[in-house]
Coordinates of C-alpha atoms in Angstrom, one line a residue:
M1 CA 12.2 13.7 -28.9
I2 CA 10.8 10.2 -29.1
I3 CA 10.5 7.9 -26.9
R4 CA 11.0 3.9 -27.5
R5 CA 10.8 0.5 -26.2
A6 CA 14.3 -0.7 -25.8
S7 CA 15.1 -3.7 -27.2
T8 CA 18.1 -6.2 -27.2
A9 CA 20.0 -5.3 -29.9
D10 CA 20.4 -2.2 -27.4
V11 CA 22.4 -3.7 -24.5
P12 CA 25.5 -2.7 -25.3
R13 CA 24.1 0.8 -26.1
L14 CA 22.6 0.8 -22.5
Q15 CA 25.6 -0.6 -20.9
R16 CA 27.6 2.4 -21.9
F17 CA 25.3 4.5 -20.3
R18 CA 25.6 3.2 -17.0
T19 CA 29.3 3.3 -17.1
D20 CA 29.8 5.7 -18.6
A21 CA 27.5 7.8 -15.7
A22 CA 29.6 5.6 -12.8
A23 CA 32.6 7.7 -14.4
W24 CA 31.0 11.0 -14.0
L25 CA 29.9 10.1 -10.6
S26 CA 33.6 8.7 -9.9
A27 CA 34.9 11.9 -10.8
R28 CA 32.5 13.4 -8.4
G29 CA 33.5 11.4 -5.5
S30 CA 30.7 9.2 -5.8
D31 CA 30.6 5.0 -5.7
Q32 CA 27.1 4.4 -7.4
W33 CA 26.9 2.6 -10.4
S34 CA 30.7 1.3 -9.6
T35 CA 29.7 -2.2 -10.4
A36 CA 28.6 -3.8 -13.7
Y37 CA 24.9 -4.5 -14.5
P38 CA 24.1 -8.3 -15.3
D39 CA 23.4 -8.4 -18.8
E40 CA 20.5 -10.8 -17.7
L41 CA 19.1 -8.6 -15.0
L42 CA 19.1 -6.1 -17.8
L43 CA 17.8 -8.7 -20.6
A44 CA 14.8 -9.2 -18.3
S45 CA 13.8 -5.7 -17.9
I46 CA 14.1 -5.3 -21.7
R47 CA 12.3 -8.0 -22.2
A48 CA 9.2 -7.5 -19.9
G49 CA 9.1 -3.9 -21.9
D50 CA 9.7 -1.8 -19.6
V51 CA 13.4 0.2 -20.9
Y52 CA 12.6 2.8 -22.9
L53 CA 15.0 5.3 -24.5
V54 CA 15.1 8.6 -25.6
Q55 CA 16.3 9.6 -29.0
P56 CA 15.9 13.1 -30.9
A57 CA 14.8 11.6 -33.9
P58 CA 14.1 8.1 -35.3
A59 CA 18.0 8.1 -36.6
E60 CA 19.6 9.4 -34.1
D61 CA 21.4 8.1 -31.2
P62 CA 20.2 7.8 -28.1
I63 CA 20.7 10.2 -25.4
A64 CA 18.9 9.0 -22.4
T65 CA 17.0 6.0 -20.8
V66 CA 14.7 4.7 -18.0
T67 CA 13.6 1.8 -16.7
L68 CA 10.2 2.0 -15.5
D69 CA 8.2 -1.1 -14.1
R70 CA 5.3 -2.1 -11.2
L71 CA 7.4 -3.7 -9.2
A72 CA 8.3 -2.6 -5.7
D73 CA 11.2 -3.5 -4.1
P74 CA 10.6 -5.6 -1.0
V75 CA 13.6 -4.1 0.8
L76 CA 12.6 -0.4 0.2
W77 CA 9.2 -0.4 -0.1
T78 CA 6.5 -2.0 2.7
D79 CA 4.0 -4.4 1.8
A80 CA 0.9 -1.7 2.4
E81 CA 3.1 0.5 -0.1
A82 CA 3.8 -2.3 -2.4
K83 CA 0.1 -3.2 -2.8
E84 CA -0.8 0.9 -3.4
P85 CA -0.7 1.4 -7.6
A86 CA 2.6 2.7 -8.5
F87 CA 4.9 3.2 -11.1
Y88 CA 8.4 2.9 -10.4
V89 CA 12.0 4.3 -11.6
H90 CA 14.7 2.6 -12.2
K91 CA 18.1 3.7 -13.6
L92 CA 17.6 7.1 -15.3
T93 CA 20.3 8.3 -17.1
L94 CA 21.7 10.4 -19.8
A95 CA 24.4 10.1 -22.2
T96 CA 26.3 13.3 -21.4
P97 CA 25.3 13.2 -17.6
G98 CA 25.3 16.5 -16.5
H99 CA 24.5 18.1 -19.8
G100 CA 20.3 17.1 -19.8
A101 CA 19.4 20.8 -20.4
G102 CA 16.0 19.4 -18.4
L103 CA 15.6 16.3 -19.8
G104 CA 15.8 14.3 -16.6
A105 CA 12.9 16.7 -15.4
Q106 CA 11.3 16.0 -18.4
L107 CA 11.3 12.4 -18.4
L108 CA 10.2 12.1 -14.7
D109 CA 7.4 13.8 -16.2
W110 CA 7.1 11.6 -18.6
C111 CA 7.4 8.6 -16.4
G112 CA 4.6 10.2 -14.2
D113 CA 2.4 11.3 -17.5
H114 CA 2.6 7.2 -18.5
A115 CA 2.2 6.4 -14.3
A116 CA -1.3 8.2 -14.2
R117 CA -2.8 6.9 -17.4
A118 CA -2.1 3.4 -16.5
G119 CA -4.4 4.1 -13.6
A120 CA -1.0 4.7 -10.8
R121 CA -1.5 6.6 -8.0
W122 CA 2.2 7.4 -7.2
L123 CA 5.4 7.5 -9.0
R124 CA 8.4 6.1 -6.9
L125 CA 12.4 5.8 -7.3
D126 CA 14.7 5.3 -5.1
A127 CA 18.4 6.7 -5.2
W128 CA 21.9 6.2 -3.9
T129 CA 22.1 6.9 -0.2
T130 CA 25.1 9.3 0.0
N131 CA 24.1 11.1 -3.1
T132 CA 22.6 14.3 -1.3
R133 CA 22.5 16.3 -4.5
L134 CA 20.8 13.9 -6.3
H135 CA 18.3 13.7 -3.1
S136 CA 17.7 17.9 -3.5
Y137 CA 17.1 17.5 -6.9
Y138 CA 14.1 14.7 -6.4
K139 CA 12.9 17.3 -3.9
H140 CA 13.2 20.2 -6.6
L141 CA 10.7 17.7 -8.6
G142 CA 8.3 17.2 -5.8
F143 CA 9.4 13.9 -4.5
R144 CA 8.8 13.3 -1.0
H145 CA 11.7 11.3 0.9
V146 CA 9.8 8.6 2.5
R147 CA 12.8 6.7 4.2
T148 CA 15.5 5.5 3.9
V149 CA 16.7 1.9 4.4
D150 CA 20.0 1.5 5.5
A151 CA 20.5 -2.7 4.5
P152 CA 23.1 -4.6 2.6
E153 CA 19.8 -5.7 0.1
A154 CA 19.7 -1.8 -0.6
Y155 CA 22.8 -2.1 -2.3
G156 CA 24.0 1.7 -1.7
S157 CA 20.2 2.8 -3.4
G158 CA 18.1 3.2 -0.2
W159 CA 16.9 6.7 -0.4
V160 CA 13.4 6.2 -1.3
G161 CA 11.1 9.1 -2.8
Q162 CA 7.8 9.5 -4.1
R163 CA 5.4 12.1 -5.9
P164 CA 1.8 11.8 -7.1
A165 CA 1.5 10.2 -10.9
R166 CA 0.0 12.5 -12.6
S167 CA -1.0 13.8 -16.3
V168 CA 1.3 16.8 -17.1
G169 CA 0.0 17.4 -20.5
T170 CA 3.2 18.4 -22.4
A171 CA 5.1 15.4 -21.6
L172 CA 3.8 13.4 -24.2
S173 CA 4.2 16.0 -26.7
R174 CA 7.8 17.3 -25.8
L175 CA 9.0 13.4 -25.6
G176 CA 7.0 11.4 -27.5
N177 CA 4.1 8.5 -27.1
P178 CA 5.4 5.5 -25.8
A179 CA 4.9 2.5 -27.6
E180 CA 1.9 1.0 -25.9

């Protein structure tokens, strides 16, 4: 598998990832991602080089996406936490939600490896506040719950967690090296 940075031509595919995941979540009783994600925000992340796509091979369709950046959301993270070297995971989505065969965990390991190689101490993320299954999943993968922010500005995604950024070696061999 390879990881490549997304381009502006990938916006329709990325938006489809989100709408497919929202439909899958809705069928399970969750309203997570039920509102459209603004194209202009997605384009800004793509232009910053923060959006990645996972493909089985270069000529095959992407099977997952993740956004990885250094931007601490001030609604979710304290000023002191924002000063710590960290990378933040956003919008990790599989093309076929619920059928990743460990791909989500592998992608989080890749993110942690990427963060550690860039000198970060933490890999951080937020999750939909009411999605307790997702919270359990992240805890199972070594994320520690830091707090739950109950504020309208958190847009329903106020469960925040972190784990140490660490080089795992095999993550890059499984998923490929990001374009630097």
